[in-house]
Short mmCIF file of C-alpha atoms and ligand atoms in Angstrom, two decimals:
data_model
loop_
_atom_site.label_atom_id
_atom_site.label_comp_id
_atom_site.label_asym_id
_atom_site.label_seq_id
_atom_site.Cartn_x
_atom_site.Cartn_y
_atom_site.Cartn_z
CA MET A 1 -3.29 -5.38 -22.49
CA LYS A 2 -0.61 -7.43 -20.77
CA THR A 3 -0.56 -6.80 -17.00
CA LEU A 4 2.85 -6.92 -15.34
CA ILE A 5 2.36 -8.95 -12.15
CA SER A 6 5.52 -8.74 -10.06
CA SER A 7 7.03 -8.18 -6.63
CA ASP A 8 9.81 -6.09 -8.21
CA VAL A 9 9.14 -2.68 -6.66
CA ARG A 10 11.49 -0.92 -9.08
CA LEU A 11 9.74 -2.23 -12.18
CA LEU A 12 6.34 -1.26 -10.80
CA ALA A 13 7.61 2.15 -9.65
CA ASN A 14 8.74 2.77 -13.24
CA LEU A 15 5.18 2.12 -14.41
CA ILE A 16 3.84 4.82 -12.06
CA GLN A 17 6.46 7.28 -13.33
CA GLU A 18 5.40 6.51 -16.89
CA GLY A 19 1.81 7.45 -16.06
CA LYS A 20 0.52 3.90 -15.84
CA VAL A 21 -2.04 2.37 -13.47
CA VAL A 22 -0.88 -0.18 -10.85
CA ILE A 23 -2.84 -2.23 -8.30
CA PHE A 24 -1.16 -2.77 -4.93
CA PRO A 25 -2.11 -4.32 -1.58
CA THR A 26 -2.39 -2.18 1.53
CA GLU A 27 -3.10 -3.35 5.07
CA THR A 28 -6.79 -2.43 4.54
CA VAL A 29 -7.82 -3.44 0.98
CA TYR A 30 -6.24 -3.49 -2.50
CA GLY A 31 -5.71 -0.04 -4.07
CA ILE A 32 -5.65 0.95 -7.76
CA GLY A 33 -3.13 3.74 -8.14
CA ALA A 34 -1.54 6.31 -10.40
CA SER A 35 0.87 9.19 -9.81
CA THR A 36 -0.80 12.07 -7.91
CA LYS A 37 1.30 14.37 -10.12
CA LEU A 38 -0.21 13.08 -13.37
CA GLU A 39 -3.84 14.06 -13.90
CA VAL A 40 -4.36 11.95 -17.03
CA ALA A 41 -3.13 8.82 -15.24
CA CYS A 42 -5.45 9.50 -12.27
CA LEU A 43 -8.40 10.01 -14.61
CA ARG A 44 -7.77 6.56 -16.07
CA VAL A 45 -8.29 5.09 -12.59
CA TYR A 46 -11.80 6.64 -12.60
CA GLU A 47 -12.49 5.20 -16.03
CA ILE A 48 -11.38 1.69 -15.06
CA LYS A 49 -13.47 1.69 -11.87
CA GLY A 50 -16.47 3.56 -13.23
CA ARG A 51 -15.98 5.92 -10.28
CA PRO A 52 -17.98 9.17 -10.16
CA LYS A 53 -15.67 12.09 -10.98
CA ASP A 54 -16.64 14.08 -7.88
CA ASN A 55 -15.31 11.39 -5.53
CA PRO A 56 -11.65 12.28 -4.89
CA LEU A 57 -8.80 9.80 -4.35
CA ILE A 58 -6.56 9.23 -1.34
CA ALA A 59 -2.89 10.09 -1.96
CA HIS A 60 -0.56 7.43 -0.51
CA PHE A 61 2.79 8.63 0.85
CA HIS A 62 5.91 6.90 2.15
CA SER A 63 6.60 9.29 5.05
CA ILE A 64 5.25 12.08 7.26
CA ASP A 65 7.84 14.49 5.86
CA ALA A 66 6.67 13.78 2.31
CA ILE A 67 3.14 14.73 3.42
CA ALA A 68 4.32 17.88 5.20
CA ALA A 69 6.13 18.97 2.02
CA VAL A 70 2.87 19.26 0.03
CA CYS A 71 0.13 19.81 2.67
CA GLU A 72 -0.51 22.00 5.72
CA LEU A 73 0.04 19.29 8.27
CA GLY A 74 -0.04 21.35 11.48
CA GLU A 75 0.77 20.18 14.99
CA VAL A 76 -2.36 18.06 15.49
CA GLY A 77 -2.03 16.39 12.08
CA ARG A 78 1.58 15.51 12.81
CA LYS A 79 0.68 14.09 16.22
CA LEU A 80 -2.04 11.92 14.64
CA LEU A 81 0.32 10.58 12.01
CA GLU A 82 3.07 9.96 14.56
CA GLU A 83 0.61 7.97 16.66
CA PHE A 84 -1.30 6.06 13.97
CA SER A 85 0.92 5.94 10.86
CA PRO A 86 2.00 3.97 9.01
CA GLY A 87 -1.52 2.59 9.33
CA PRO A 88 -5.16 2.80 8.31
CA LEU A 89 -5.69 6.52 9.05
CA THR A 90 -6.46 9.00 6.25
CA LEU A 91 -6.32 12.73 6.97
CA ILE A 92 -7.96 15.43 4.85
CA LEU A 93 -5.57 18.40 4.86
CA PRO A 94 -5.30 21.79 3.16
CA LYS A 95 -3.15 21.40 0.07
CA LYS A 96 0.08 23.43 -0.35
CA ASP A 97 1.04 22.01 -3.73
CA LYS A 98 -1.94 22.95 -5.88
CA SER A 99 -0.67 20.96 -8.86
CA LEU A 100 -1.51 17.66 -7.18
CA PHE A 101 -4.58 15.68 -8.26
CA PRO A 102 -7.42 16.63 -7.93
CA LYS A 103 -6.36 20.12 -9.03
CA ASP A 104 -9.78 21.67 -8.46
CA LEU A 105 -9.78 20.83 -4.73
CA GLU A 106 -8.06 22.90 -2.04
CA THR A 107 -7.71 19.75 0.08
CA LEU A 108 -5.92 16.42 -0.20
CA ALA A 109 -6.67 13.08 1.47
CA VAL A 110 -3.37 11.54 2.66
CA ARG A 111 -2.30 8.30 4.25
CA ILE A 112 0.81 6.17 4.82
CA PRO A 113 0.27 2.44 4.24
CA LYS A 114 1.72 -0.01 6.73
CA ASN A 115 3.58 -2.45 4.49
CA PRO A 116 7.24 -1.32 4.13
CA VAL A 117 7.48 -2.88 0.64
CA VAL A 118 4.57 -0.73 -0.51
CA ARG A 119 6.15 2.37 1.04
CA GLU A 120 9.41 1.62 -0.73
CA TRP A 121 7.50 1.29 -4.02
CA ILE A 122 5.77 4.65 -3.42
CA GLU A 123 9.10 6.33 -2.66
CA LEU A 124 10.76 4.83 -5.75
CA SER A 125 7.86 5.94 -7.90
CA GLY A 126 8.53 9.54 -6.88
CA GLY A 127 5.27 9.52 -4.83
CA PRO A 128 2.60 10.13 -3.88
CA VAL A 129 0.34 7.51 -5.46
CA SER A 130 -3.38 8.38 -5.67
CA ALA A 131 -5.53 5.34 -5.20
CA PRO A 132 -9.08 4.40 -4.36
CA SER A 133 -9.96 0.83 -3.53
CA ALA A 134 -9.37 -1.60 -6.40
CA ASN A 135 -12.92 -2.64 -7.18
CA LEU A 136 -15.65 -1.64 -9.58
CA SER A 137 -17.38 1.42 -8.16
CA GLY A 138 -20.15 0.56 -5.69
CA ARG A 139 -19.03 -3.03 -5.16
CA PRO A 140 -17.20 -4.27 -2.08
CA SER A 141 -13.47 -3.58 -1.99
CA LEU A 142 -11.18 -6.50 -2.77
CA THR A 143 -8.87 -8.20 -0.28
CA LYS A 144 -7.66 -11.25 -2.23
CA LEU A 145 -5.25 -11.37 -5.17
CA THR A 146 -7.40 -14.00 -6.92
CA ASP A 147 -10.38 -11.61 -6.90
CA VAL A 148 -8.19 -8.74 -8.12
CA LEU A 149 -6.97 -10.89 -11.01
CA ARG A 150 -10.50 -11.88 -12.00
CA TYR A 151 -11.51 -8.24 -12.44
CA PHE A 152 -8.31 -6.50 -13.44
CA ASP A 153 -5.82 -8.86 -15.13
CA GLY A 154 -5.46 -7.45 -18.64
CA VAL A 155 -7.12 -4.17 -17.59
CA VAL A 156 -4.41 -2.42 -15.52
CA ASP A 157 -0.72 -2.02 -16.39
CA GLY A 158 0.70 -3.64 -13.27
CA ILE A 159 -0.08 -5.48 -10.05
CA LEU A 160 2.39 -5.30 -7.16
CA GLU A 161 2.66 -8.65 -5.45
CA ALA A 162 3.12 -8.15 -1.70
CA GLU A 163 1.46 -9.19 1.54
CA GLU A 164 -2.35 -9.39 1.16
CA PRO A 165 -4.58 -7.00 3.13
CA SER A 166 -5.31 -8.11 6.69
CA PHE A 167 -7.57 -5.42 8.20
CA GLY A 168 -10.18 -5.95 5.49
CA ILE A 169 -12.07 -2.65 5.71
CA GLU A 170 -11.02 0.74 4.36
CA SER A 171 -9.09 3.36 6.36
CA THR A 172 -10.59 5.68 8.96
CA VAL A 173 -10.97 9.15 7.36
CA VAL A 174 -10.61 12.29 9.50
CA SER A 175 -10.88 15.82 8.15
CA LEU A 176 -8.65 18.47 9.70
CA VAL A 177 -9.82 21.14 7.28
CA GLY A 178 -12.67 22.84 9.16
CA LYS A 179 -12.58 24.42 12.62
CA THR A 180 -13.68 21.15 14.23
CA PRO A 181 -12.00 17.85 13.27
CA ALA A 182 -14.58 15.50 11.75
CA LEU A 183 -14.76 11.72 11.35
CA LEU A 184 -15.79 11.25 7.71
CA ARG A 185 -15.50 7.47 7.56
CA PRO A 186 -15.18 5.00 10.45
CA GLY A 187 -12.50 2.33 10.14
CA SER A 188 -10.22 0.12 12.20
CA ILE A 189 -8.79 3.11 14.06
CA GLU A 190 -11.77 3.98 16.22
CA SER A 191 -13.12 7.37 17.25
CA LYS A 192 -12.40 6.65 20.93
CA GLU A 193 -8.72 6.07 20.08
CA LEU A 194 -8.59 9.44 18.32
CA VAL A 195 -10.09 11.53 21.13
CA SER A 196 -6.87 11.64 23.17
CA ILE A 197 -5.43 13.78 20.36
CA LEU A 198 -8.77 15.11 19.06
CA PRO A 199 -10.95 15.71 22.16
CA ASP A 200 -13.43 17.72 20.05
CA LEU A 201 -13.78 15.09 17.27
CA TRP A 202 -17.17 15.51 15.59
CA ILE A 203 -19.05 12.58 14.04
CA PRO A 204 -21.40 14.10 11.45
CA GLU A 205 -24.69 12.29 10.82
CA THR A 206 -23.78 11.83 7.17
CA THR A 207 -20.83 9.68 8.22
CA LEU A 208 -23.17 7.06 9.56
CA LYS A 209 -26.13 7.24 7.18
CA ASN A 210 -26.67 6.49 3.50
CA ASP A 211 -28.81 9.52 2.86
CA SER A 212 -28.63 11.05 -0.57
CA ARG A 213 -30.77 14.03 0.54
CA THR A 214 -28.11 15.39 2.87
CA ILE A 215 -24.89 16.95 1.66
CA PRO A 216 -22.02 14.76 2.81
CA LEU A 217 -18.75 16.33 3.85
CA SER A 218 -16.86 13.59 2.06
CA PRO A 219 -18.14 13.11 -1.48
CA GLY A 220 -17.66 9.34 -1.38
CA THR A 221 -20.08 8.78 1.47
CA LYS A 222 -23.12 9.74 -0.63
CA TYR A 223 -22.68 6.81 -3.01
CA LYS A 224 -23.87 3.26 -2.53
CA HIS A 225 -20.85 1.39 -1.27
CA TYR A 226 -19.49 -1.89 -0.10
CA ALA A 227 -22.55 -3.89 -1.25
CA PRO A 228 -22.56 -7.27 -2.98
CA SER A 229 -25.29 -8.13 -5.51
CA ALA A 230 -26.92 -10.38 -2.93
CA ARG A 231 -29.31 -8.84 -0.41
CA VAL A 232 -27.55 -8.30 2.93
CA ILE A 233 -29.45 -8.69 6.19
CA LEU A 234 -27.85 -7.51 9.41
CA ALA A 235 -29.28 -9.88 12.01
CA SER A 236 -29.20 -9.98 15.81
CA THR A 237 -27.60 -13.13 17.23
CA GLU A 238 -31.07 -14.58 17.90
CA GLU A 239 -32.31 -13.84 14.37
CA PHE A 240 -29.06 -15.12 12.91
CA THR A 241 -29.19 -18.41 14.80
CA TYR A 242 -32.88 -18.83 14.00
CA SER A 243 -32.34 -18.22 10.27
CA LEU A 244 -29.42 -20.63 10.23
CA LYS A 245 -31.48 -23.36 11.86
CA THR A 246 -34.55 -22.87 9.72
CA MET A 247 -33.02 -22.05 6.35
CA LYS A 248 -29.83 -24.08 6.22
CA GLU A 249 -31.12 -26.22 3.34
CA SER A 250 -31.44 -23.12 1.16
CA LYS A 251 -29.03 -23.14 -1.78
CA THR A 252 -29.24 -19.37 -2.23
CA THR A 253 -28.67 -18.17 1.34
CA ALA A 254 -25.36 -17.61 3.12
CA TRP A 255 -24.28 -16.65 6.63
CA ILE A 256 -21.30 -14.92 8.21
CA GLY A 257 -21.14 -14.77 11.97
CA PHE A 258 -19.62 -15.81 15.26
CA ILE A 259 -19.20 -19.52 15.52
CA GLU A 260 -19.59 -19.76 19.31
CA GLU A 261 -23.05 -18.22 19.20
CA ALA A 262 -24.23 -20.15 16.18
CA VAL A 263 -23.50 -23.70 17.36
CA GLU A 264 -26.18 -26.15 18.21
CA PRO A 265 -26.24 -27.00 21.95
CA ASN A 266 -24.78 -30.48 21.55
CA GLY A 267 -22.33 -29.87 18.68
CA SER A 268 -18.81 -28.53 18.87
CA SER A 269 -18.32 -25.33 16.93
CA GLU A 270 -15.71 -26.90 14.67
CA ARG A 271 -17.96 -29.81 13.75
CA PHE A 272 -20.81 -27.48 13.04
CA ALA A 273 -18.70 -25.25 10.79
CA LYS A 274 -17.43 -28.22 8.79
CA ARG A 275 -20.89 -29.68 8.45
CA ALA A 276 -22.29 -26.33 7.40
CA LEU A 277 -19.61 -25.82 4.79
CA GLY A 278 -19.96 -29.41 3.67
CA GLY A 279 -23.04 -28.62 1.64
CA MET A 280 -25.80 -27.91 4.15
CA ALA A 281 -25.25 -24.19 4.22
CA TRP A 282 -22.88 -21.47 3.17
CA PHE A 283 -21.45 -20.41 6.48
CA CYS A 284 -18.36 -18.29 7.15
CA PRO A 285 -17.35 -18.54 10.82
CA VAL A 286 -15.55 -15.62 12.46
CA SER A 287 -13.83 -15.45 15.84
CA SER A 288 -13.67 -11.68 16.54
CA ASN A 289 -14.72 -8.36 15.03
CA GLU A 290 -11.23 -8.07 13.48
CA ASP A 291 -11.47 -11.55 11.98
CA TYR A 292 -14.97 -10.66 10.69
CA ALA A 293 -13.71 -7.47 9.00
CA SER A 294 -10.81 -9.27 7.38
CA LYS A 295 -13.08 -11.97 5.88
CA LEU A 296 -16.15 -9.89 4.98
CA TYR A 297 -15.42 -8.60 1.46
CA ALA A 298 -13.90 -11.84 0.18
CA PHE A 299 -16.98 -13.67 1.49
CA PHE A 300 -19.28 -11.20 -0.31
CA GLU A 301 -17.30 -11.84 -3.51
CA SER A 302 -17.55 -15.61 -3.22
CA CYS A 303 -21.30 -15.38 -2.47
CA ASP A 304 -21.88 -13.33 -5.63
CA LEU A 305 -19.82 -15.75 -7.68
CA ALA A 306 -21.89 -18.66 -6.36
CA GLY A 307 -25.20 -16.96 -7.12
CA ILE A 308 -26.18 -16.51 -3.45
CA GLU A 309 -29.21 -14.23 -3.17
CA THR A 310 -29.38 -13.46 0.56
CA ILE A 311 -26.56 -13.07 3.07
CA PHE A 312 -27.27 -13.00 6.80
CA CYS A 313 -24.58 -11.08 8.68
CA GLU A 314 -24.55 -11.38 12.46
CA VAL A 315 -24.20 -8.05 14.29
CA PRO A 316 -20.63 -7.36 15.47
CA LYS A 317 -19.70 -7.79 19.12
CA SER A 318 -19.75 -4.60 21.15
CA GLY A 319 -16.29 -3.19 21.79
CA ARG A 320 -13.06 -3.27 19.79
CA GLY A 321 -13.42 -3.34 16.02
CA GLU A 322 -17.18 -2.74 16.14
CA GLU A 323 -17.35 0.82 14.80
CA GLY A 324 -15.88 0.37 11.32
CA LEU A 325 -17.33 -3.10 10.80
CA ARG A 326 -20.87 -2.06 11.78
CA ASN A 327 -20.62 0.91 9.40
CA ARG A 328 -19.65 -1.30 6.44
CA LEU A 329 -22.36 -3.86 7.28
CA GLU A 330 -25.02 -1.15 7.51
CA LYS A 331 -23.87 0.30 4.18
CA ALA A 332 -23.97 -3.16 2.61
CA THR A 333 -27.63 -3.52 3.65
CA GLY A 334 -28.28 -0.27 1.80
CA GLY A 335 -29.42 1.34 5.05
P1 LIG B 1 -11.76 4.97 -1.37
O1 LIG B 1 -10.42 5.37 -1.82
O2 LIG B 1 -12.62 4.37 -2.44
O3 LIG B 1 -11.68 4.13 -0.15
O4 LIG B 1 -12.49 6.32 -0.94
C1 LIG B 1 -11.78 7.42 -0.41
C2 LIG B 1 -12.68 8.22 0.50
O5 LIG B 1 -11.99 9.42 0.88
C3 LIG B 1 -13.97 8.63 -0.22
O6 LIG B 1 -15.05 8.55 0.70
C4 LIG B 1 -13.66 10.07 -0.59
O7 LIG B 1 -14.82 10.87 -0.75
C5 LIG B 1 -12.79 10.56 0.56
N1 LIG B 1 -11.93 11.69 0.17
C6 LIG B 1 -10.87 11.67 -0.65
N2 LIG B 1 -10.37 12.92 -0.82
C7 LIG B 1 -11.15 13.75 -0.09
C8 LIG B 1 -11.14 15.16 0.16
N3 LIG B 1 -10.22 15.96 -0.38
N4 LIG B 1 -12.11 15.66 0.97
C9 LIG B 1 -13.04 14.85 1.55
N5 LIG B 1 -13.09 13.51 1.36
C10 LIG B 1 -12.16 12.96 0.56
MG1 LIG B 2 -13.76 2.49 -2.37
#
């Protein structure tokens, strides 16, 4: 199949209307989408990804009003969207329009992506666009066009060229369906930011743990996620620095962590990073939790491509950006 790779939003919106599958960048990760109104097109997304059928998709909208037209948004839902959208917040809402995919669910996951070009494309396509992350099921999400092309060129009908993802981890998912609002997936919008609007926000244990024996509230959380083929070790700063010093000759080990902490006492951080990348070790330096999140999945991809067997990930810094990043790192360890 020939994949149409273009920044022409109209051409790619036509593809969605014709029931085709299109990959597009969001501020979090790349998405692989089809019209929420066309079940057959959405089912093809599952086939391409190898995604389990009981893991529903997020519907991407161009505006709050478009969401309110098909879901029970309510006052709290509207406040949340006004505060955090367009942006990496997904809400699970009761569905008004029962014809939308997935038809067998009473609820719909909704979000408004940040990039105005992507919103224009969604609007032109007649919206909404249902899309999970554009990756093979179980693998880390993709954040670079080159990685997307390696997996999906010739497999999907179109790829929308627009600004690459910058947040790097998937959206925060909050359910407004039950009596108590629940955090189903941590992300860049953190639970403490949500409590001003949701003082009773509940964080279920299943949100934080990979435990197949419990029944997760969000089907997706029960599956192995976000993991590269390499073994991932989440290491304290001391363990990280020790492993880097003692194993840097290893050709099958890689590191991602904070440069300031990992430097040798007499070497500048920049020199160390260059030396490390210059063949002594696979080392990806990060400067903040946000920088870490934005580089993580692409680093996992490049490690797998290079045949790396073990990846040491330094624990995130406490504070801003920690919640979502720590969750993805823990999931990547399989823990
Ligand atoms: P992905 O698009 O791959 O980032 O995953 C979307 C996440 O949203 C998965 O964890 C899904 O299980 C979750 N999700 C989507 N729709 C619903 C829904 N109606 N109820 C609960 N969780 C949902
Ligand atoms: Mg995903």
